[in-house]
Coordinates of C-alpha atoms in Angstrom, one line a residue:
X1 CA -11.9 -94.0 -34.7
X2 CA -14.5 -95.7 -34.0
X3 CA -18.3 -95.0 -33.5
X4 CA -19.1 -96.1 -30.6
X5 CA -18.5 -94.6 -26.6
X6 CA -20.3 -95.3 -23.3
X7 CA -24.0 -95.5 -22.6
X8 CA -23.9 -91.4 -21.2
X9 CA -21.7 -89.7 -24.4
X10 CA -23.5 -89.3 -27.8
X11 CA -23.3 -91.2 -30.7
X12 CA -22.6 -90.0 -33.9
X13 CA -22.1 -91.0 -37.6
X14 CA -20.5 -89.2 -40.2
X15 CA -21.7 -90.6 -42.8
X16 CA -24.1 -88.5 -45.8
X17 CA -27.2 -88.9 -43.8
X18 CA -25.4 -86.4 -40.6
X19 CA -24.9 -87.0 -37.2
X20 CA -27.1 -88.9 -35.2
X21 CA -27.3 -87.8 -31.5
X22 CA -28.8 -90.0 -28.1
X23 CA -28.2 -88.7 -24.3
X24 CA -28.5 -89.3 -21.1
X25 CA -28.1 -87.2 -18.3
X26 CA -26.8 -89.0 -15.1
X27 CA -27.0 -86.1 -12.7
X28 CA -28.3 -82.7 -12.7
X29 CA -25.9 -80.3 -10.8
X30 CA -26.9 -77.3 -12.3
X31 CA -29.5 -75.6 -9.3
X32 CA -30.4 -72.3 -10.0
X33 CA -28.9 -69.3 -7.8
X34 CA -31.3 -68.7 -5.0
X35 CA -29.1 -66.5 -2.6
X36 CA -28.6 -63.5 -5.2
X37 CA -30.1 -60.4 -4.6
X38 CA -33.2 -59.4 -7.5
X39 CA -31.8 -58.2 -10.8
X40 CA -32.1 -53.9 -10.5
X41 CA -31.3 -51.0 -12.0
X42 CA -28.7 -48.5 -10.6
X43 CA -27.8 -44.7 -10.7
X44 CA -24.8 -43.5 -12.3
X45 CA -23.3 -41.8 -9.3
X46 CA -24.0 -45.4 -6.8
X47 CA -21.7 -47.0 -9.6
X48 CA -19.3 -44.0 -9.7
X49 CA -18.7 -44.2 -6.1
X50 CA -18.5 -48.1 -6.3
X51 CA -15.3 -47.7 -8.5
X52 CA -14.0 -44.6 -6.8
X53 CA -14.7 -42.6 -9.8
X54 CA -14.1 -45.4 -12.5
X55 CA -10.5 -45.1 -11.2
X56 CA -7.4 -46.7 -13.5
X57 CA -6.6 -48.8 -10.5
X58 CA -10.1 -50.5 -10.8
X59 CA -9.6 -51.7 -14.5
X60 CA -9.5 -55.1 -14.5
X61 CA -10.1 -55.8 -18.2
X62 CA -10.1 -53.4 -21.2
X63 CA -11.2 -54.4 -25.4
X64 CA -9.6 -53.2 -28.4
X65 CA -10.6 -49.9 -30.8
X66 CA -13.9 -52.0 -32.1
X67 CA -15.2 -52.4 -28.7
X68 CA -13.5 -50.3 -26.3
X69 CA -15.8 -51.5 -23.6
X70 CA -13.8 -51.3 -19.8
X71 CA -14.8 -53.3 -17.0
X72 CA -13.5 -52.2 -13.3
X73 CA -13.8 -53.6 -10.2
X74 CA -16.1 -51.9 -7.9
X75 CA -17.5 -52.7 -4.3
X76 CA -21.7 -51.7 -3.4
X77 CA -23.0 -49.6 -0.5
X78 CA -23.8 -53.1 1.0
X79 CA -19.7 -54.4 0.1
X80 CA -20.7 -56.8 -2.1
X81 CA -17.6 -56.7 -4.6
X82 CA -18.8 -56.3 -8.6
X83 CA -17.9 -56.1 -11.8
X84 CA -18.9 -53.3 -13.7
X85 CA -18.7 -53.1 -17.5
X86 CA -19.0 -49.1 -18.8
X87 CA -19.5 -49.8 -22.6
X88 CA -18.5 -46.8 -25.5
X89 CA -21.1 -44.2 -25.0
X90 CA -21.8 -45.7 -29.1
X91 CA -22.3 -49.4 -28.2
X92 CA -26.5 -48.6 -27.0
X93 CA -28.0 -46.1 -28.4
X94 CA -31.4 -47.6 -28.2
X95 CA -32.0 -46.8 -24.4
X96 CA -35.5 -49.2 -24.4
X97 CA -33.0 -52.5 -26.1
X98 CA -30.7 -52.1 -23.7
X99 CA -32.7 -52.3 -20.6
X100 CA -35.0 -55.1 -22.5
X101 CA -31.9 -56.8 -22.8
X102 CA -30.0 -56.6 -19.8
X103 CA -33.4 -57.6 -17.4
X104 CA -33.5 -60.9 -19.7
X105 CA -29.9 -61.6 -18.8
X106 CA -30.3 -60.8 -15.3
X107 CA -33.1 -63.3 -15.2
X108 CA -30.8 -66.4 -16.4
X109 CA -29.4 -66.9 -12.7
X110 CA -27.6 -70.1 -12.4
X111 CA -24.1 -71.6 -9.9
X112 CA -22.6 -72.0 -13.3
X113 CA -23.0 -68.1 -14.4
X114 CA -21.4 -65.0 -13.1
X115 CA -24.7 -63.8 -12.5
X116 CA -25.7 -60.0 -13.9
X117 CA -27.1 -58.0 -10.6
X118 CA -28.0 -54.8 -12.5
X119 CA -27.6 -52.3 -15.3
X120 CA -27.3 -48.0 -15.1
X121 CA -28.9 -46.5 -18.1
X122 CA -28.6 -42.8 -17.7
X123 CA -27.7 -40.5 -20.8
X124 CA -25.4 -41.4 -22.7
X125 CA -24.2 -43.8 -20.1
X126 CA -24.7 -47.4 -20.1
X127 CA -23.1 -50.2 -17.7
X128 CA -23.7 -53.4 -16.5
X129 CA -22.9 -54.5 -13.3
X130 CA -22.2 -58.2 -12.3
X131 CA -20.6 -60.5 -9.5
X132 CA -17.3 -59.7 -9.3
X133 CA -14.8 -63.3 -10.1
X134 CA -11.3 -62.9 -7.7
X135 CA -9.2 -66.1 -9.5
X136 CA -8.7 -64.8 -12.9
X137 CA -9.8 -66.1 -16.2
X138 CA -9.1 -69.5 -18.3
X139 CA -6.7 -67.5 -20.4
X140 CA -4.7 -66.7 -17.8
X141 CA -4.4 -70.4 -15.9
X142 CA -3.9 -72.1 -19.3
X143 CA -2.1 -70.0 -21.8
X144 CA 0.1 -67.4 -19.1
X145 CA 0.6 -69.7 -15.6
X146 CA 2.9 -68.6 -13.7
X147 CA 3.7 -71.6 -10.9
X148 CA 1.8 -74.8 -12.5
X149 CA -0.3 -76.1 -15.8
X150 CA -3.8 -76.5 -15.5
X151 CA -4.2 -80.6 -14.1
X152 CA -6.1 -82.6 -16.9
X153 CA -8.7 -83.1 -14.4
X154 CA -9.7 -79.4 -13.9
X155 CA -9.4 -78.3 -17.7
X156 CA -12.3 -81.8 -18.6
X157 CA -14.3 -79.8 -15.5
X158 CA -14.2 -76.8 -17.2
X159 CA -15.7 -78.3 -20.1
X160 CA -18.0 -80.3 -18.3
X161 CA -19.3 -76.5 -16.2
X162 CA -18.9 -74.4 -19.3
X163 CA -21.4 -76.8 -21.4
X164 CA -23.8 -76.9 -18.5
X165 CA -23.9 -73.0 -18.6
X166 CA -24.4 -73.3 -22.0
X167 CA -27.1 -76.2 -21.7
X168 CA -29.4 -73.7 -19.3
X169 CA -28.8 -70.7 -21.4
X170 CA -30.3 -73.1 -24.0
X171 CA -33.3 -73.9 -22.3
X172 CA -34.1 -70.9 -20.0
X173 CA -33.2 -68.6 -23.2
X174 CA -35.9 -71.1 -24.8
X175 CA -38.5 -70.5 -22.0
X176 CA -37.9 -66.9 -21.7
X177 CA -38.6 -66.6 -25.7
X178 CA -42.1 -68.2 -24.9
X179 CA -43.0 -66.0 -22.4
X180 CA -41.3 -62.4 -23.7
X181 CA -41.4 -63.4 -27.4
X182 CA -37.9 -61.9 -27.1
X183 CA -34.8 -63.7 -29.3
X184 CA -33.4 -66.6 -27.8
X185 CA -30.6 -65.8 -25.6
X186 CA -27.1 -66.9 -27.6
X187 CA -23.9 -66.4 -26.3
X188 CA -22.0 -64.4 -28.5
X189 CA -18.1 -64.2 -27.5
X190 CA -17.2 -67.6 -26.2
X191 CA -13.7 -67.9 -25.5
X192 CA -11.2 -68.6 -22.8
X193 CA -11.2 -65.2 -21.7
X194 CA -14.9 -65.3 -20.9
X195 CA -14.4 -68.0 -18.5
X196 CA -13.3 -67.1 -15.0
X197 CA -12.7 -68.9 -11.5
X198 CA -14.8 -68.3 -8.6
X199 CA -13.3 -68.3 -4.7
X200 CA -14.2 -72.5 -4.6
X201 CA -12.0 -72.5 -7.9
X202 CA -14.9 -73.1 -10.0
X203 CA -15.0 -72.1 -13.1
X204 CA -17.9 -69.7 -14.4
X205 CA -18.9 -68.4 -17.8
X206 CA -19.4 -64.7 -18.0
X207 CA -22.9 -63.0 -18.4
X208 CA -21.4 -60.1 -20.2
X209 CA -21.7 -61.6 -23.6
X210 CA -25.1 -63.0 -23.6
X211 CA -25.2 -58.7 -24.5
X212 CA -25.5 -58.3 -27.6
X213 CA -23.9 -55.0 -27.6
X214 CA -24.7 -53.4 -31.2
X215 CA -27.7 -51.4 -32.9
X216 CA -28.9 -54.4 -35.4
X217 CA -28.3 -57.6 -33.2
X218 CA -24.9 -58.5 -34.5
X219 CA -21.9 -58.9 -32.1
X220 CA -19.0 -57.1 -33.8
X221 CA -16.8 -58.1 -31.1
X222 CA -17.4 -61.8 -31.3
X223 CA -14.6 -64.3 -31.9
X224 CA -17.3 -66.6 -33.9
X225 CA -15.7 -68.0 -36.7
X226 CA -18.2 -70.9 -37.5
X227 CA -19.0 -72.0 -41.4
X228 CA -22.4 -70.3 -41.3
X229 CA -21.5 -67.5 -39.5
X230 CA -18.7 -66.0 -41.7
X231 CA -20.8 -67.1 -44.6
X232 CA -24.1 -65.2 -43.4
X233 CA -23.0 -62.7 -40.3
X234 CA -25.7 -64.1 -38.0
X235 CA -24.9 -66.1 -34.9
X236 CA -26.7 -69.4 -34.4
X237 CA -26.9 -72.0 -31.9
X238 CA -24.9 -74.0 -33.7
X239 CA -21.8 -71.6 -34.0
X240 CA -21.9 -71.1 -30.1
X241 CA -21.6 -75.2 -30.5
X242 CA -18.8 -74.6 -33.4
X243 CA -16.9 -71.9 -30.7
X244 CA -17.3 -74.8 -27.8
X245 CA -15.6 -77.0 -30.0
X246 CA -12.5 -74.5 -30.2
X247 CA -12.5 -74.6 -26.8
X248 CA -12.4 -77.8 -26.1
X249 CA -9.1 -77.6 -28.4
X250 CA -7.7 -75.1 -26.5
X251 CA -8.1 -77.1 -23.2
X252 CA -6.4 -80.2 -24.9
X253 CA -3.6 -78.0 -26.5
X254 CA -2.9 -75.5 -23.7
X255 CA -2.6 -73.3 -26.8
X256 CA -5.1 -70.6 -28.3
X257 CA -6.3 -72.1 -31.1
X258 CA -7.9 -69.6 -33.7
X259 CA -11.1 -70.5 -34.7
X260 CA -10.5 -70.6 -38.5
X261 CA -7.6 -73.4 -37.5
X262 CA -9.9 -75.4 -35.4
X263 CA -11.3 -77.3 -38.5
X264 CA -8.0 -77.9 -39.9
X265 CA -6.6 -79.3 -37.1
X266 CA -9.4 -82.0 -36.1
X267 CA -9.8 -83.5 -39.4
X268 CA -6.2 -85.7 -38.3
X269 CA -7.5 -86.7 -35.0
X270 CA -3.8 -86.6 -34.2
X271 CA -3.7 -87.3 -30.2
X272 CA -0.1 -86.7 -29.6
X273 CA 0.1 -83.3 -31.9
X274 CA -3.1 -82.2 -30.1
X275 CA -2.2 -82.6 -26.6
X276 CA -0.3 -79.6 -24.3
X277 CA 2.9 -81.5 -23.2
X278 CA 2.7 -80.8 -19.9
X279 CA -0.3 -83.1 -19.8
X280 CA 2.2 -86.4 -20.1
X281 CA 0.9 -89.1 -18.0
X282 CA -2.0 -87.4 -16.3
X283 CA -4.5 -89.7 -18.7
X284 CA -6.0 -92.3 -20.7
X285 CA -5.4 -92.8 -24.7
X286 CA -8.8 -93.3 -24.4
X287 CA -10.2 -90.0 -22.8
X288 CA -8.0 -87.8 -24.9
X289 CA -9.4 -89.7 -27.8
X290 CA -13.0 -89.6 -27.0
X291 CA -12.1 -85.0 -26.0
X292 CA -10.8 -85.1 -29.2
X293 CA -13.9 -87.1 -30.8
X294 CA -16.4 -84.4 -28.9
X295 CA -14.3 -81.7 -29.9
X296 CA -14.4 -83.4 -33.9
X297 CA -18.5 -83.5 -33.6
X298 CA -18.5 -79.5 -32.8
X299 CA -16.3 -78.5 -35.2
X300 CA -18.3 -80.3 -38.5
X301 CA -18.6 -78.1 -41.2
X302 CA -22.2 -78.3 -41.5
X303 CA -23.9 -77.2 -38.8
X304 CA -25.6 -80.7 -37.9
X305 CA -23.6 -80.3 -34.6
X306 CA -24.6 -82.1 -31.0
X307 CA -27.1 -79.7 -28.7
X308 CA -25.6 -79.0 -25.0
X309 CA -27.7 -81.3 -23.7
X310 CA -25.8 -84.2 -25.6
X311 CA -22.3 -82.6 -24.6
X312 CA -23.2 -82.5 -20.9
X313 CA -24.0 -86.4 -21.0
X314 CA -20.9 -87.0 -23.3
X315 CA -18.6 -85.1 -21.1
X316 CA -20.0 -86.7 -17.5
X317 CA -18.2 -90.0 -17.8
X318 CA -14.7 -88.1 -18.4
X319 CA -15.0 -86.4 -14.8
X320 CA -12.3 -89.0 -12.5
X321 CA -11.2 -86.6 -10.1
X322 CA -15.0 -85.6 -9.3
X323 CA -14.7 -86.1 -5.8
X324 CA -11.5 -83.4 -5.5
X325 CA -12.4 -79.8 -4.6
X326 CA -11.6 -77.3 -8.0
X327 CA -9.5 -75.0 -5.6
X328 CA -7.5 -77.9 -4.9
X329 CA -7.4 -79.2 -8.3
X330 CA -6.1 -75.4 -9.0
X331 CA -3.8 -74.3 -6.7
X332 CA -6.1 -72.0 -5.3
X333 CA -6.7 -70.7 -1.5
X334 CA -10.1 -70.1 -0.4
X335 CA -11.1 -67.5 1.8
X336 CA -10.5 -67.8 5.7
X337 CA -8.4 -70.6 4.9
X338 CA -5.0 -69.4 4.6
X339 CA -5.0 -65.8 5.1
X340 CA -1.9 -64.1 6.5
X341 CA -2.6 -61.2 8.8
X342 CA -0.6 -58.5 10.1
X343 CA -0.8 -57.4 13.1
X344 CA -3.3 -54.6 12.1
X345 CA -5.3 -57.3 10.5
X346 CA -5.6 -59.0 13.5
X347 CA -7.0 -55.7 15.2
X348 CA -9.3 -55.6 13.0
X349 CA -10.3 -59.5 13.1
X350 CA -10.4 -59.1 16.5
X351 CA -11.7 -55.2 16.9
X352 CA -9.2 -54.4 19.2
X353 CA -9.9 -50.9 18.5
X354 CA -6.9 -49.9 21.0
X355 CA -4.4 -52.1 19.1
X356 CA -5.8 -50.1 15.8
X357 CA -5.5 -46.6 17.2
X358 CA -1.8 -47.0 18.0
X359 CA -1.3 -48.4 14.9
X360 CA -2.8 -45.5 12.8
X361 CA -1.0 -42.9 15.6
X362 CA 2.4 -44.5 14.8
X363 CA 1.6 -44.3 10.7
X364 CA 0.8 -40.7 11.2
X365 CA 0.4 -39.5 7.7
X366 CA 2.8 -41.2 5.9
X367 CA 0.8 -43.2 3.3
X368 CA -0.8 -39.9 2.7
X369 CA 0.4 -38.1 -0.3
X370 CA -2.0 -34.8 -0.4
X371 CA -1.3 -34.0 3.4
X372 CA 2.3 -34.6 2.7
X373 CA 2.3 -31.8 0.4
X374 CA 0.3 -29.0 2.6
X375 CA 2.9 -27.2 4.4
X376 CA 4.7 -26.1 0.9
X377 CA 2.7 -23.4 0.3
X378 CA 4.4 -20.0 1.0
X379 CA 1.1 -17.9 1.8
X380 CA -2.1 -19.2 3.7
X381 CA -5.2 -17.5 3.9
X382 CA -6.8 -16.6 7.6
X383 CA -9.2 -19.6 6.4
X384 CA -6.5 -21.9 5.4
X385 CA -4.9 -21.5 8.6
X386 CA -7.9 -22.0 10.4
X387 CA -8.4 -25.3 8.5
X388 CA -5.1 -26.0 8.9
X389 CA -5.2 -25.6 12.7
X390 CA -8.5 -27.8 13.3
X391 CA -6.5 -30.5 12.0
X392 CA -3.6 -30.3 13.9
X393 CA -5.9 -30.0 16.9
X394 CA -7.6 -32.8 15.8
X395 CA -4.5 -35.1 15.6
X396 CA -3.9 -33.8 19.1
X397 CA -6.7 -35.4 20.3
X398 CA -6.5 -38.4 18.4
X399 CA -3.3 -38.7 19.9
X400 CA -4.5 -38.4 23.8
X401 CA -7.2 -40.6 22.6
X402 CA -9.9 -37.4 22.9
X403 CA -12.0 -38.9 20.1
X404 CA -15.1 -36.9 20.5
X405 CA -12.8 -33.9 20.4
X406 CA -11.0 -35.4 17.1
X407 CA -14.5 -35.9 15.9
X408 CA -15.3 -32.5 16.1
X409 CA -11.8 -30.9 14.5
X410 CA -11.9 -33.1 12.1
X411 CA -15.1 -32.5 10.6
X412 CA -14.5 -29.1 11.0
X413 CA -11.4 -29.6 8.4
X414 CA -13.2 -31.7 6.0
X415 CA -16.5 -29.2 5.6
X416 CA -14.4 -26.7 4.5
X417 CA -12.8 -28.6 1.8
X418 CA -9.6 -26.8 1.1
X419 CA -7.6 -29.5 1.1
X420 CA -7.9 -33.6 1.0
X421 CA -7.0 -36.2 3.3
X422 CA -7.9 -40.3 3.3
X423 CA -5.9 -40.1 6.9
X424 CA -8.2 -37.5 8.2
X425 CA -11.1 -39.5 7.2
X426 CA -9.0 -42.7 8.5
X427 CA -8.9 -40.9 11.8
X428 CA -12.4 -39.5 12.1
X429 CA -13.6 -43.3 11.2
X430 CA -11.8 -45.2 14.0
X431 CA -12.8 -42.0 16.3
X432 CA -16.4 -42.9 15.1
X433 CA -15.7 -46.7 16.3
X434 CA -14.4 -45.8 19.9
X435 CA -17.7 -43.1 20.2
X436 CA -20.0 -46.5 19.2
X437 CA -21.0 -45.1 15.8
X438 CA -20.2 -47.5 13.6
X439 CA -22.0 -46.3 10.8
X440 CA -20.5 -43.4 10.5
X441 CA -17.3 -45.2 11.1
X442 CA -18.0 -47.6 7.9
X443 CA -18.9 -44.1 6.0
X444 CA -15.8 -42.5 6.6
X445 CA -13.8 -45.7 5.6
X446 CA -15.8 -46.0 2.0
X447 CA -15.2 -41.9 1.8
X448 CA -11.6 -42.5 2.2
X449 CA -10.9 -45.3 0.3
X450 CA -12.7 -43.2 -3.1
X451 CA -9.9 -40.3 -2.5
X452 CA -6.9 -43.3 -2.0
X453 CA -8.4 -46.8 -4.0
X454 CA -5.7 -48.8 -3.1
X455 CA -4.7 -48.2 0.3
X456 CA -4.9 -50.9 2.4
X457 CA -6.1 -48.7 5.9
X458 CA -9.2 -47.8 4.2
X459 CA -10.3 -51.6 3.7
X460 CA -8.9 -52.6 7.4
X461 CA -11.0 -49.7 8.9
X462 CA -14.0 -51.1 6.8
X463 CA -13.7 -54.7 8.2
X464 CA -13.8 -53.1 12.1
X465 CA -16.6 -51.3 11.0
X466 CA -18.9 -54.1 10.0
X467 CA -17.6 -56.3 12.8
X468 CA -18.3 -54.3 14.9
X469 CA -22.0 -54.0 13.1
X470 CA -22.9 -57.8 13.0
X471 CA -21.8 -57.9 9.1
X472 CA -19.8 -60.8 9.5
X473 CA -19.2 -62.1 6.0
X474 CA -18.7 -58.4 4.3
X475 CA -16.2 -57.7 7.0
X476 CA -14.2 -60.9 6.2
X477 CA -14.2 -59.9 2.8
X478 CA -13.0 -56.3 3.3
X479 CA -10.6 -58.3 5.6
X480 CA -8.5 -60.1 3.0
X481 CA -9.2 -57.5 0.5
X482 CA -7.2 -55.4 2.4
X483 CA -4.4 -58.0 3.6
X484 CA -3.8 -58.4 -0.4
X485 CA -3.8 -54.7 -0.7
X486 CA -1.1 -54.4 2.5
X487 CA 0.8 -57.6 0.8
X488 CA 1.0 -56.0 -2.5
X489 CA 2.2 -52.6 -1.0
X490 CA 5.0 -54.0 0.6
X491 CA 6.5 -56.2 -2.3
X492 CA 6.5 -52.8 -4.2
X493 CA 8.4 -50.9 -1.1

């Protein structure tokens, strides 16, 4: 191969004397995040709630026996939909690093990032809590598709997005350190599982691992496998370059290529044994060469590798389909675009808080396993047949549309507490809507949905709610969130 490439890539030369690097940047794309709210800390029971008691139907990712970190999906007082990573009560125990830590992170906000929000540090207990990602990770779209490979297009913007997040890690790790005096801020697991795809389809590099997430500052978790790094143990700028480089094999090969083989495999420069199959005929000789070339540069033994800087310019000129949306590129539907409602979703679209109640009065308390159950007992208590009465009095008046009465039988159920019911709550909260209290309304839907995570009426009833309080954008997000929750129901039925 030759030397030379266009006037935006970097030159190099791999001759004795190293690598020689020039760049130019032809466009800077990379704005920081100004809509975010500010970086805080949390209490233990807010993030409890948000994941309806760290429930098994919230895990969205889990780690192996060395770092048996979990991360669920959760959803804020406010609805804003999160990530939350509960690390091994081990992983911290220096209370004062972890916080140090985790406010540095939360200060590197940028459109390329899923941004950190906040941390809990409370005991024992120490979690992070992050924007929460809906289009799963690289991993999935390029080693496990389902309906269609990754287009050649999208996997040279992922490179292009993940080396810009890596470029103003560089450089606002660099100012932070100048400011704080803290260590620079590296990013310690890069892989294609830390990469995930955003509701435009864009892909975003996880903030998780800019944690270092051990007592001494070493990652134990970390994928590295770069020269210097299994020489000495330490992690470098130039292994995260070295672990970019195995990426960019990966998105050439649609395989996972482990980071010991990288080396092995670029020293042929073979184009045709590199290349995933399924990429026939979507591109040049020439700009699978010069992936391979960039790829080649990253993965020297030496660690006289090309800054993130130089790979942004190099990778600009590769970009063909720049003018095509990523969700298009991917496959992927946007929200409000192509959402299917049922005709309780449309209700709720259109708070037609009539259409809702006869909904819920037809349902009656089917999708409610712990009222199902109530009438099995053989003896009752005078108290457990009073309780038992207030809500059958209650569901009377729900029924003749009496909803200050239901209000008042219902409540009178649930403060004694014998028994458990996300319909009771289901019914109080749309009771709550047709007495204009919204509020309460909303309350009662979040209060059901931490006794039933997954059932779809709880989100619906949310989405009324914050209609019908001016909350436009959380309600259209509770809105699909339950539509995939009622869709997912009913392929399981």
């Amino acid at each position: 191969m030759g030397c030379e490439c266009s006037k935006f890539a970097l030159y190099y030369w791999t001759g004795q004397s190293g690598p020689i690097y020039e760049a130019q940047n032809p466009d800077e794309e990379k704005d920081e995040v100004s809509d975010l709210p500010a970086f805080r800390e949390f209490t233990f029971e807010q993030l409890r709630i948000a994941t309806s008691a760290f429930a098994v139907e919230n895990i969205v990712s889990e780690h192996g026996e060395k770092a048996p970190n979990v991360v669920y999906k959760g959803k804020l007082e406010n609805q804003r939909p999160v990530a939350i990573k509960r690390f091994n009560r081990s992983a911290w125990p220096d209370t004062r690093q972890f916080l140090e830590e985790a406010r540095a992170v939360g200060q590197l906000r940028n459109n390329r990032f899923v941004n950190l929000l906040g941390c809990c540090c409370e005991g024992d207990e120490r979690l992070l809590v992050a924007d929460f990602i809906p289009n799963e990770t690289l991993a999935k779209h390029l080693f496990h598709w389902d309906t269609q490979p990754m287009k050649w297009a999208m996997r040279l913007r992922v490179a292009l997005y993940i080396a810009q997040a890596l470029e103003f890690c560089t450089s606002a790790g660099r100012a932070l350190y100048h400011v704080t005096g803290k260590g620079l801020a590296l990013y310690h697991d890069l892989n294609a599982y830390r990469i995930l795809f955003d509701e435009d389809g864009d892909p975003r590099l996880s903030c998780f691992a800019l944690m270092k997430n051990s007592r001494d500052g070493k990652s134990y978790s970390t994928n590295l496998a770069s020269p210097e790094y299994l020489r000495m143990g330490i992690i470098t700028q130039e292994s995260v370059i070295f672990s970019f480089g195995t990426l960019l094999l990966d998105l050439l090969s649609g395989k996972h290529i482990p980071p010991s083989h990288a080396l092995d495999l670029i020293k042929d420069r073979n184009l045709e044994m590199l290349t995933d199959s399924c990429l026939e005929g979507q591109f040049s000789t020439d700009d699978g060469t010069e992936l391979v070339r960039i790829a080649s540069i990253c993965l020297q033994y030496e660690p006289e590798r090309p800054d993130f800087k130089s790979l942004v310019a190099a990778l600009y000129p590769l970009q063909k389909e720049a003018e095509v949306p990523s969700h298009v590129l991917m496959g992927i539907s946007r929200d409000g675009e192509t959402m299917s409602l049922s005709p309780l979703g449309e209700a709720c679209l259109k708070t037609d808080l009539t259409a809702i109640h006869e909904i819920l009065d037809t349902l009656g308390y089917k999708d409610d396993d712990g009222a199902a159950t109530e009438l099995s007992f053989q003896m009752w208590t005078d108290q457990m047949l009073e309780t038992l009465n207030s809500k059958k009095k209650g569901d009377a008046a729900f029924k003749n549309k009496d909803f200050r009465a239901a209000i008042e039988c219902y409540t009178k159920f649930i403060e004694v507490g014998t028994m458990v019911s996300p319909t009771v709550y289901a019914h109080r909260s749309l009771s709550y809507l047709m007495s204009d209290m919204p509020q309460e309304a909303l309350n009662d839907a979040v209060q059901a949905q931490v006794i039933s995570p997954v059932w779809h009426i709880t989100s619906y009833l949310q989405a009324a709610s914050l209609f019908t309080l001016g909350r436009e954008n959380e309600a259209l997000v509770a809105l699909r969130e339950a539509a995939i929750l009622e869709e997912e129901k009913n392929a399981a039925s």
